[in-house]
Coordinates of C-alpha atoms in Angstrom, one line a residue:
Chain A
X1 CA 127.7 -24.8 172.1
X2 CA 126.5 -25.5 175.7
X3 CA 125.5 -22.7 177.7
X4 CA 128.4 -23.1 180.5
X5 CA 126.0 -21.7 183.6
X6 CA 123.9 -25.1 182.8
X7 CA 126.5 -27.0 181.2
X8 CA 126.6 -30.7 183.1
X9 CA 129.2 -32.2 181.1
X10 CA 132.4 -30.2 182.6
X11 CA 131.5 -30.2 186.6
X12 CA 130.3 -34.4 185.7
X13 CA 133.7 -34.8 184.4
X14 CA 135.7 -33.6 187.2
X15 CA 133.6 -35.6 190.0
X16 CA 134.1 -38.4 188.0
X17 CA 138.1 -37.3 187.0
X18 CA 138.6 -36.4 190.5
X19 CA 136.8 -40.2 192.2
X20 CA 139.2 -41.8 189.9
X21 CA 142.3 -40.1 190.9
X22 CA 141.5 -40.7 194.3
X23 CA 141.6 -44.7 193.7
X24 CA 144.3 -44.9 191.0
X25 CA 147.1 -47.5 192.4
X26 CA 150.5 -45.5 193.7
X27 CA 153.6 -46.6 195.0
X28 CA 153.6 -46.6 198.8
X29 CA 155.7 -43.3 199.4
X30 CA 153.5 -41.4 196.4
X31 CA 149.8 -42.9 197.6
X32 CA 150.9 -41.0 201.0
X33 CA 150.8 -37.8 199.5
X34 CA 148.3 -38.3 197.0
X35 CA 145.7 -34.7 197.4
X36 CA 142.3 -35.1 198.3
X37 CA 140.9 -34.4 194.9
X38 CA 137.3 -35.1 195.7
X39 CA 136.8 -32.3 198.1
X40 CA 139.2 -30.0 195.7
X41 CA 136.8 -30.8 193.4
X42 CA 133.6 -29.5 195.5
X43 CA 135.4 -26.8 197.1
X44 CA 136.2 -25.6 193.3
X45 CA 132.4 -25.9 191.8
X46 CA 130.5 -24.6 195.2
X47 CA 132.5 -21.4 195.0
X48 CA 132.3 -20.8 191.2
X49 CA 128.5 -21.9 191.0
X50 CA 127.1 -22.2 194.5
X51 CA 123.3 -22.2 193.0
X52 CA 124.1 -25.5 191.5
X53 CA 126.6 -27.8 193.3
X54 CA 125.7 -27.4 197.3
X55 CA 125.3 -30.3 200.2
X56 CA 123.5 -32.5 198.5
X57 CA 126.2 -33.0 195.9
X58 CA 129.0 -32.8 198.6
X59 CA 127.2 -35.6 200.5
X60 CA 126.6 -37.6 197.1
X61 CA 130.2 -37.5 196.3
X62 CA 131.2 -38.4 199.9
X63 CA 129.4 -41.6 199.8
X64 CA 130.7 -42.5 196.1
X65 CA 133.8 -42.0 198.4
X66 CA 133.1 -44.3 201.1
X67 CA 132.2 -46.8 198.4
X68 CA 134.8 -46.7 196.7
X69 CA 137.5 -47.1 200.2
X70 CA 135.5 -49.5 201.8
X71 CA 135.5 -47.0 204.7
X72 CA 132.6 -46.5 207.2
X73 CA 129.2 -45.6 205.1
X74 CA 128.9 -41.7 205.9
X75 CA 132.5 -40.9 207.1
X76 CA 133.5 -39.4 203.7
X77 CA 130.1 -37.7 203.4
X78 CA 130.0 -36.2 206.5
X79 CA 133.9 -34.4 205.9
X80 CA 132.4 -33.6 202.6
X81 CA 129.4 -32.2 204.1
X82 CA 131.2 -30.0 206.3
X83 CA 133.6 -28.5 203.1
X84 CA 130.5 -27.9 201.2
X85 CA 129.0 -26.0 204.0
X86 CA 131.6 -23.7 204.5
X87 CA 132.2 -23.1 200.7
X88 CA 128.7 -21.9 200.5
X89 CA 128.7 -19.7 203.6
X90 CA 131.8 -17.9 202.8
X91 CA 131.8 -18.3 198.7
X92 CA 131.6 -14.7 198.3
X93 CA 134.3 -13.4 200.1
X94 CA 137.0 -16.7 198.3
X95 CA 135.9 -15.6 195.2
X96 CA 136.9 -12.1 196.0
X97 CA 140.4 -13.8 197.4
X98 CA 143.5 -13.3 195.3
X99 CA 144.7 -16.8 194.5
X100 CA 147.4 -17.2 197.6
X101 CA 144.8 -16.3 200.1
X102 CA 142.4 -18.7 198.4
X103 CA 144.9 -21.2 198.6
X104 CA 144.7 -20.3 203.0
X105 CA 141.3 -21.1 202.8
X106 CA 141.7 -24.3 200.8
X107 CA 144.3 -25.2 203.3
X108 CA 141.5 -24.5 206.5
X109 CA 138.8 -26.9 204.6
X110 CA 141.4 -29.6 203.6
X111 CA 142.9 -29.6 207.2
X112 CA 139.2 -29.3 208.6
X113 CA 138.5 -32.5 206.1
X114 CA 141.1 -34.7 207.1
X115 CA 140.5 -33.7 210.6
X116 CA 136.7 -34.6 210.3
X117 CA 138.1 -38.2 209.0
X118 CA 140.8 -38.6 211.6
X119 CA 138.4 -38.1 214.6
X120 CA 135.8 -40.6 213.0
X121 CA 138.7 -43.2 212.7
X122 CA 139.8 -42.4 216.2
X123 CA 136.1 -42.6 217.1
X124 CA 135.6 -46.2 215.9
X125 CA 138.8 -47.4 217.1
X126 CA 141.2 -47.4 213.8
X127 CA 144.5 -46.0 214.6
X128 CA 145.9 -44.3 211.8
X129 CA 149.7 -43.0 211.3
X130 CA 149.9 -39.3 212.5
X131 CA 151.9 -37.5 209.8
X132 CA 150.8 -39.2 207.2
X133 CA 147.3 -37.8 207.7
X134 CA 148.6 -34.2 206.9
X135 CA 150.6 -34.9 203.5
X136 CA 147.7 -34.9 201.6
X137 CA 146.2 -31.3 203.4
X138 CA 149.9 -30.0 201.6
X139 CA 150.1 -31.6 198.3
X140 CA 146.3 -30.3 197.6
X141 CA 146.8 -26.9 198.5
X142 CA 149.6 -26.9 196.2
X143 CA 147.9 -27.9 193.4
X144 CA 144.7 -25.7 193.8
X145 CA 146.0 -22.7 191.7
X146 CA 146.7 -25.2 189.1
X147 CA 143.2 -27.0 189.2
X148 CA 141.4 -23.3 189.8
X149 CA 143.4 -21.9 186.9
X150 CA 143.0 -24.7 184.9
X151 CA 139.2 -24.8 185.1
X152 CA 138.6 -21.2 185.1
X153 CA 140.5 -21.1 181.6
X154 CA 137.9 -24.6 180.3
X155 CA 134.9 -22.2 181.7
X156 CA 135.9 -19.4 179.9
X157 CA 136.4 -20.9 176.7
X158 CA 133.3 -22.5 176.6
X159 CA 131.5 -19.2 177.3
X160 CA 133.6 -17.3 174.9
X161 CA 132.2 -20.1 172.2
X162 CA 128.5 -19.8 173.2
Chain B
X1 CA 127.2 -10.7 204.9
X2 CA 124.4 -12.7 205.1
X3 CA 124.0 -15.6 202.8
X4 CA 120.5 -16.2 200.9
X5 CA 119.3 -19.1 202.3
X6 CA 118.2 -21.1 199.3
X7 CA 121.5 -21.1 197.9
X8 CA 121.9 -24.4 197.1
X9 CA 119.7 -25.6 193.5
X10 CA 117.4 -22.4 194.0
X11 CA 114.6 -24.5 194.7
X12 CA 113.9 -24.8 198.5
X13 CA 113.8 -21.9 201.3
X14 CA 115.4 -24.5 203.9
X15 CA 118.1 -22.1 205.3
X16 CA 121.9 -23.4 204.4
X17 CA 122.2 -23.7 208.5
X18 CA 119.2 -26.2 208.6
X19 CA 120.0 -28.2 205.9
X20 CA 123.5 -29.1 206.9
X21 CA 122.4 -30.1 210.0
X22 CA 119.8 -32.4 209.1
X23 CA 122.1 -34.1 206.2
X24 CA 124.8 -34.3 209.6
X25 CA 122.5 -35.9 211.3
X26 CA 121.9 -38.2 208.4
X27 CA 125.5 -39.3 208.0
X28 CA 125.7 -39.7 211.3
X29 CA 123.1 -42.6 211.9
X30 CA 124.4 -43.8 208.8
X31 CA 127.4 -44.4 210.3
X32 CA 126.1 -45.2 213.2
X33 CA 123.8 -48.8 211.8
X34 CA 126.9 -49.3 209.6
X35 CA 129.6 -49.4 212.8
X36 CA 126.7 -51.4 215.0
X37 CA 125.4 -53.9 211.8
X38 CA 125.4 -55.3 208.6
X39 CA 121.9 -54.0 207.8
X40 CA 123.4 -51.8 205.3
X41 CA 125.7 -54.4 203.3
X42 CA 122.1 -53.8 200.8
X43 CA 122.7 -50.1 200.3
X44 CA 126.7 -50.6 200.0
X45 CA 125.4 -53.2 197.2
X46 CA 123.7 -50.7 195.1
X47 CA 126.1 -47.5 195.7
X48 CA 128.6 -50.5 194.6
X49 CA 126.9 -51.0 191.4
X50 CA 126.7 -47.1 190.7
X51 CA 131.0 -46.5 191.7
X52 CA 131.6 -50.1 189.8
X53 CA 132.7 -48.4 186.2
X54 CA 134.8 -46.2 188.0
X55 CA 136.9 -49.2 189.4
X56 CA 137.1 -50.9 185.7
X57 CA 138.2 -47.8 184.1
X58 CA 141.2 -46.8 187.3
X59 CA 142.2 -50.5 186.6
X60 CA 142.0 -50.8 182.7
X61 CA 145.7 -49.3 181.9
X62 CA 147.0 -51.8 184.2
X63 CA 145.0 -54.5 182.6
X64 CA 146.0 -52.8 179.3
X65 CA 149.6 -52.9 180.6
X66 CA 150.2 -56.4 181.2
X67 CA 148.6 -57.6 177.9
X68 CA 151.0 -55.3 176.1
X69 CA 154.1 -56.7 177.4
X70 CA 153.0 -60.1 177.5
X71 CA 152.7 -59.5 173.8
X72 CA 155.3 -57.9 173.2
X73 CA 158.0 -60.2 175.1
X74 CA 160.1 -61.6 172.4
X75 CA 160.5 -65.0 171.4
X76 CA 163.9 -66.1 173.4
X77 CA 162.2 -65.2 176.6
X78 CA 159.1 -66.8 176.0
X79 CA 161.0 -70.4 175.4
X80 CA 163.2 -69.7 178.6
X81 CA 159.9 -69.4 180.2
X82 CA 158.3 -72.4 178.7
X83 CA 161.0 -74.7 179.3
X84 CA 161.2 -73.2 182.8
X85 CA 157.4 -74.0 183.4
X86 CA 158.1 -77.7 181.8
X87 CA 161.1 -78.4 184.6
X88 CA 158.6 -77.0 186.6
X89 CA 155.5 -79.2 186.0
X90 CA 157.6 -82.3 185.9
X91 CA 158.8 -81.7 189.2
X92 CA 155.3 -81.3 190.6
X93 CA 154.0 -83.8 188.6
X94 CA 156.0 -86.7 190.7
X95 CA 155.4 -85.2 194.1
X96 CA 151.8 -85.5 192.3
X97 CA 152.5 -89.1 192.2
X98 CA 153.6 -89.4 195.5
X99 CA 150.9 -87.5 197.0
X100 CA 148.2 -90.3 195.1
X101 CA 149.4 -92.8 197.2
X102 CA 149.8 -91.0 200.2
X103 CA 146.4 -89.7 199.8
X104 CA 145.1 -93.2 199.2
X105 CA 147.2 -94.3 202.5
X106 CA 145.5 -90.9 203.9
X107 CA 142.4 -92.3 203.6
X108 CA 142.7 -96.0 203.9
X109 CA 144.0 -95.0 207.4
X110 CA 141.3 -92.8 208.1
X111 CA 138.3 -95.4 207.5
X112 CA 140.6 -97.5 209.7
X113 CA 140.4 -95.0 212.7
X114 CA 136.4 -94.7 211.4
X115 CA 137.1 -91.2 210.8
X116 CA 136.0 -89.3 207.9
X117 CA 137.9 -88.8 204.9
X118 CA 139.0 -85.3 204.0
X119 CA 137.3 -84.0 200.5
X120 CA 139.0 -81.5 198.4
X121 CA 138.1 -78.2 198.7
X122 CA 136.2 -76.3 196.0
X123 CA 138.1 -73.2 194.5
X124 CA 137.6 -70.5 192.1
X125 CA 140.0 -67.8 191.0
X126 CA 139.5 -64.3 191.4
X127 CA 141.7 -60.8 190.4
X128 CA 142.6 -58.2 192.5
X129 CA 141.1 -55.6 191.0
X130 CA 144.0 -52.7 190.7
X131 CA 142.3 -50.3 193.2
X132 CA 143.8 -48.8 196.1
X133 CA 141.9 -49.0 199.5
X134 CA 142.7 -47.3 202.6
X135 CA 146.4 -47.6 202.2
X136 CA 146.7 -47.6 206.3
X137 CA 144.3 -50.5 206.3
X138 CA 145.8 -54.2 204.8
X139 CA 142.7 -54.7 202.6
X140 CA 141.7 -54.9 198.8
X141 CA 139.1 -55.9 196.7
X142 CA 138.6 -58.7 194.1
X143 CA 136.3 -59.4 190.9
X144 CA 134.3 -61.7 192.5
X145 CA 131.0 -60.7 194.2
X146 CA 127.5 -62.4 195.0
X147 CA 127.0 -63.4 191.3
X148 CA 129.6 -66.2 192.0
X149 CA 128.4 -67.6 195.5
X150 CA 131.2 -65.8 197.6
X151 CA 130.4 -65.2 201.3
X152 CA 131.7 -62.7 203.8
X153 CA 134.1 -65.2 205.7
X154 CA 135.6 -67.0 202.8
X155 CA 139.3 -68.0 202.9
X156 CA 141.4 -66.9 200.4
X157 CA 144.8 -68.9 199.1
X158 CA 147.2 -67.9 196.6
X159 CA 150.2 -70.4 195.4
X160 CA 152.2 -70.1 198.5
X161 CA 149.5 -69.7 201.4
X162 CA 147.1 -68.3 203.2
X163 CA 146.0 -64.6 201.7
X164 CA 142.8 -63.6 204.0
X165 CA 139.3 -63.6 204.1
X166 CA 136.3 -61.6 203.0
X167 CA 135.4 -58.9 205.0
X168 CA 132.6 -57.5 202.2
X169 CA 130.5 -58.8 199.6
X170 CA 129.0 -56.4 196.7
X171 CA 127.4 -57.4 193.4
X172 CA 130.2 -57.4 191.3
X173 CA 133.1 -57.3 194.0
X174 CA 134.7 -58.2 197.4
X175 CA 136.6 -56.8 200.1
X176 CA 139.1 -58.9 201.3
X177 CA 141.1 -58.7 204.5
X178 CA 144.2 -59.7 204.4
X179 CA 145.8 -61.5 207.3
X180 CA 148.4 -59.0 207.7
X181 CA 145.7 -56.8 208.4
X182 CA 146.2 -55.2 212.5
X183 CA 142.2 -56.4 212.8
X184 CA 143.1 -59.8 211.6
X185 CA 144.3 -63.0 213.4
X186 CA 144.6 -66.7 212.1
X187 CA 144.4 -69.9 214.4
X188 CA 147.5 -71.8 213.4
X189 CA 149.6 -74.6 214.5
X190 CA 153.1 -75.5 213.7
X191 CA 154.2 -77.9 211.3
X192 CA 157.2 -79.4 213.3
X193 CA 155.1 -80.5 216.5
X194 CA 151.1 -79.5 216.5
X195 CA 151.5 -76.2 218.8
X196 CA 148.8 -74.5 218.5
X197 CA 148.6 -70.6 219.4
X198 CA 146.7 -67.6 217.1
X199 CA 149.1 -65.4 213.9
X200 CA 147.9 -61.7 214.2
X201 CA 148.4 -59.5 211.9
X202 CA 150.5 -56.7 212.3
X203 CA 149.7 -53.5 209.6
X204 CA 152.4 -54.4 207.4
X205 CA 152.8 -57.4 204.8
X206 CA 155.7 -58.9 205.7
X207 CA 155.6 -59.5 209.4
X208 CA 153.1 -61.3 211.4
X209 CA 153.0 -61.2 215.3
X210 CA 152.5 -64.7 217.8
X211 CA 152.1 -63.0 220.6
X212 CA 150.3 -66.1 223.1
X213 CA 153.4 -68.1 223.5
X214 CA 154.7 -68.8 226.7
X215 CA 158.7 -68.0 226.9
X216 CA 158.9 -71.9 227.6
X217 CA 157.0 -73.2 224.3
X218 CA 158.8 -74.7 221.6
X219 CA 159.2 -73.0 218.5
X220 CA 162.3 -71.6 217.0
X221 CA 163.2 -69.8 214.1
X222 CA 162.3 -71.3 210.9
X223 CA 159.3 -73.3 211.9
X224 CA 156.2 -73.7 209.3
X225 CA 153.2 -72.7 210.2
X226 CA 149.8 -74.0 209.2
X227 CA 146.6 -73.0 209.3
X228 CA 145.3 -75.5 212.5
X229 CA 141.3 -75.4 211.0
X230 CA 140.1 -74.5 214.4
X231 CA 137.8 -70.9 214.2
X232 CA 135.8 -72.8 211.3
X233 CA 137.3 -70.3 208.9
X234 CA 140.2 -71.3 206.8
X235 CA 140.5 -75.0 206.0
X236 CA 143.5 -76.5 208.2
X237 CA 146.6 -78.0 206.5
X238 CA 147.5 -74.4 204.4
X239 CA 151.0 -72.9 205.1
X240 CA 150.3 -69.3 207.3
X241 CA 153.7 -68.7 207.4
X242 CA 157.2 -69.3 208.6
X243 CA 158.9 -68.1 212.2
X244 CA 161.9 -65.8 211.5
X245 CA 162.3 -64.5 214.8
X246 CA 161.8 -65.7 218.8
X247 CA 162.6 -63.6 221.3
X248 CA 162.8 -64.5 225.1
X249 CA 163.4 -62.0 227.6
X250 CA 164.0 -63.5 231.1
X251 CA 162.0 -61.3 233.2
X252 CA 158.8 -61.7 230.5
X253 CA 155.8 -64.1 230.4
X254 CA 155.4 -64.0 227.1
X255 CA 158.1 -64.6 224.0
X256 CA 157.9 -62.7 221.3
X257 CA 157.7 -64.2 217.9
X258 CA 157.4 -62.9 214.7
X259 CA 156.6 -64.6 211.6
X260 CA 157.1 -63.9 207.7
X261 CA 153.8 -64.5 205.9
X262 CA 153.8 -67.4 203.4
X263 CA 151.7 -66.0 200.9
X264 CA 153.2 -62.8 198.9
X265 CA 150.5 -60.2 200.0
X266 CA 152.2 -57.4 198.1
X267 CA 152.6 -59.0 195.2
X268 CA 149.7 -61.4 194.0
X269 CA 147.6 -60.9 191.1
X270 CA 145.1 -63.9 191.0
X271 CA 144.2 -65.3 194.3
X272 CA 142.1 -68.9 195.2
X273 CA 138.7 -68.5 196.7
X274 CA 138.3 -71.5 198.7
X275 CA 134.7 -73.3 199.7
X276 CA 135.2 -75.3 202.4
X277 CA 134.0 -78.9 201.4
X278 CA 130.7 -79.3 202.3
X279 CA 130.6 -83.0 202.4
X280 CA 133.1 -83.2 205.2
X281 CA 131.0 -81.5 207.5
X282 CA 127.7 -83.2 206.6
X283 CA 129.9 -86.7 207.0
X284 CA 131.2 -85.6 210.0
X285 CA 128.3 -84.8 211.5
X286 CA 126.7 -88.3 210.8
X287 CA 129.6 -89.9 212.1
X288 CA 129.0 -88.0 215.6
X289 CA 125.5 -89.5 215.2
X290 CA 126.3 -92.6 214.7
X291 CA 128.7 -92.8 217.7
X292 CA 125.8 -90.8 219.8
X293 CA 123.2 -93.6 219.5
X294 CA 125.9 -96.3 219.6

């Protein structure tokens, strides 16, 4: 079995996972709350293994992003850039976290996130809805114990195999 | 707590500070050429190419979907449909007739008046791939890209109208703008006496906004609208949409008029990527020639 600290199969799949999900056709009231899975997905592998996923990745991702929504080149990276910096300045006091304060800093990133995309759409004169904006800030923070839990147990039974 | 500066791969001693900065600054310009330009349509090309599976596989159930039930539809609906589809045909296929000899009168006319006869557009049909875009933006993309000769600027039809333009070629797909997009705005002319004025899109699918008539023009609820050719973009003659509501307030310049797009933006599947007939210019041009050194 795969040694799960250089293991390049799990973290792949969730980028990739988590750039589909962000596309996937939803009916109008559902695509407005859709969670911002990309950056849940950095936030999740810069804390747990900060060594390996960092800025680069973050900005990598971003762009995928900004591909894949036809947005401005960069304005996904640079809101991804700015989550993956924080993760790795403060990873080791969220790892520390129980999981509801976690889930407060989750909340700060996503918030910053959107907020990073709002003012660059403001900045190049696209108006966007105001509320709107913020569902997706909600839904992902309520999903992260789910997706932390979820991939802490994958990790663990991966390293419990090796 | 202080943070080991090489934190991210282990390899380099950049501090974390330093590095983020200098990949800020690079999104930045990036964004910068890509909000000024096109110079970067190459680079959107190739990240295209790399994200491209991803759009195949979020749009493969829904693919996977429709062949399913299309397979699965049982035999009693399937003859409904047919015999639907051949009441259908026949009908078209008179006002077919009818439009051969009108066409022929069309013309006949036309070398009469020593004008240039109108050729048939070319057309190709694409899929919209089933990918969401940014949902507060009236765009999505289709199957088509460079590979099949499509070119930011290209009109777009589906059976009923007028769908949008591309805003975005990549290798393998386009972004189209739909003219229900708030950016977006259609010269048009309506059907019932030639006024011309501009359709501009409003950020939703079912409405479209005239706002550059004057309280006195004529147009009333119900009127066609057509696309009027000028702008160089869509070919003229194509239904834009119909006028479902004119407002006039006394004290205003301006009426306002809102129109029901004729295509069904929400709905299609396969839409027409038109070529404007090349010929038409090229003749067109001679004729002005011609009249020049006469």
């Amino acid at each position: 079995m795969r040694d799960p600290d250089t293991d390049w199969v799990l973290p792949l799949s969730t980028f990739v996972l988590a750039l589909s999900l962000s596309v996937v056709p939803l009916p109008g009231v559902v695509a407005t709350f859709r969670p911002d899975w990309v950056p849940l997905a950095i936030i999740y592998w810069a804390i747990v293994a900060p060594e390996r996923f960092g800025l680069l990745t973050a900005m990598w991702l971003g762009l995928a992003a900004d591909t894949l929504t036809g947005s401005l080149l960069g304005q996904h990276a640079l809101a991804m850039l700015v989550v993956g910096y924080l993760c790795l300045r403060f990873h080791l006091r969220i790892r520390i976290f129980p999981v509801w304060q976690m889930s407060m800093s989750v909340l700060f990133m996503l918030a910053i996130y959107e907020f990073v995309l709002f003012w660059i759409d403001g900045a190049v004169g696209r108006t966007v809805p105001y509320v709107e904006r913020w569902a997706p800030v909600i839904t992902g923070v309520l999903l992260w114990p789910l997706i932390l839990g979820t991939l802490d147990r994958i990790r663990q039974d991966n390293k419990a195999r090796v | 707590m202080n943070v080991p500066g090489g934190v991210d791969g282990g390899r380099t001693a950049v501090p974390l500070g330093l590095r983020f900065l200098l990949l800020t600054v690079f999104s930045l310009s990036l964004m910068l050429v890509d909000n000024r330009d096109d110079h970067l349509s190459r680079l959107r090309q190739i990240f295209s190419v790399a994200v491209y599976p991803i759009q195949i596989t979020v749009s493969f159930p829904f693919k996977a979907w429709q062949v399913v039930s299309v397979s699965l539809s049982d035999r009693v609906s399937l003859l409904n449909e047919n015999a639907e589809l051949k009441s259908e045909q026949l009908k078209h296929e008179v006002r077919l007739q009818r439009m051969a000899a009108l066409e022929a009168e069309n013309i006949r006319l036309r070398v009469m008046l020593d004008s240039s006869p109108r050729v048939a557009d070319r057309v190709l049909v694409a899929e919209i791939l089933a990918v969401d875009l940014d949902p507060y933006r009236q765009r999505f993309s289709i199957n088509r890209g460079l590979g099949d000769g499509v070119y930011v600027g290209q009109a777009l039809l589906d059976a009923n109208g007028i769908v949008g333009q591309i805003a975005g070629v990549d290798a393998f797909t386009s972004e189209v703008i739909l003219i229900s997009d708030a950016d977006h705005a259609v010269p048009v002319s309506v059907n019932r006496n030639g006024l011309r004025t501009i359709a501009v899109g409003t950020g939703d699918s079912r409405r479209l906004s005239l706002p550059y008539l004057t309280n006195s023009a004529d147009i009333e609820s119900g009127d066609l609208l057509v696309s009027s050719g000028l702008g160089g973009v869509f070919p003229s003659g194509y239904p834009v949409g119909r006028v479902v509501e004119v407002r006039r307030q006394p004290g205003q310049l301006f009426a306002e008029v809102v129109a029901e797009p004729a295509a069904e933006l929400n709905r299609d599947r396969e839409v027409l990527l038109v070529w404007a007939a090349e010929d038409t210019k090229q003749s067109t041009r001679t004729t002005g020639l011609a009249e020049v050194e006469q």
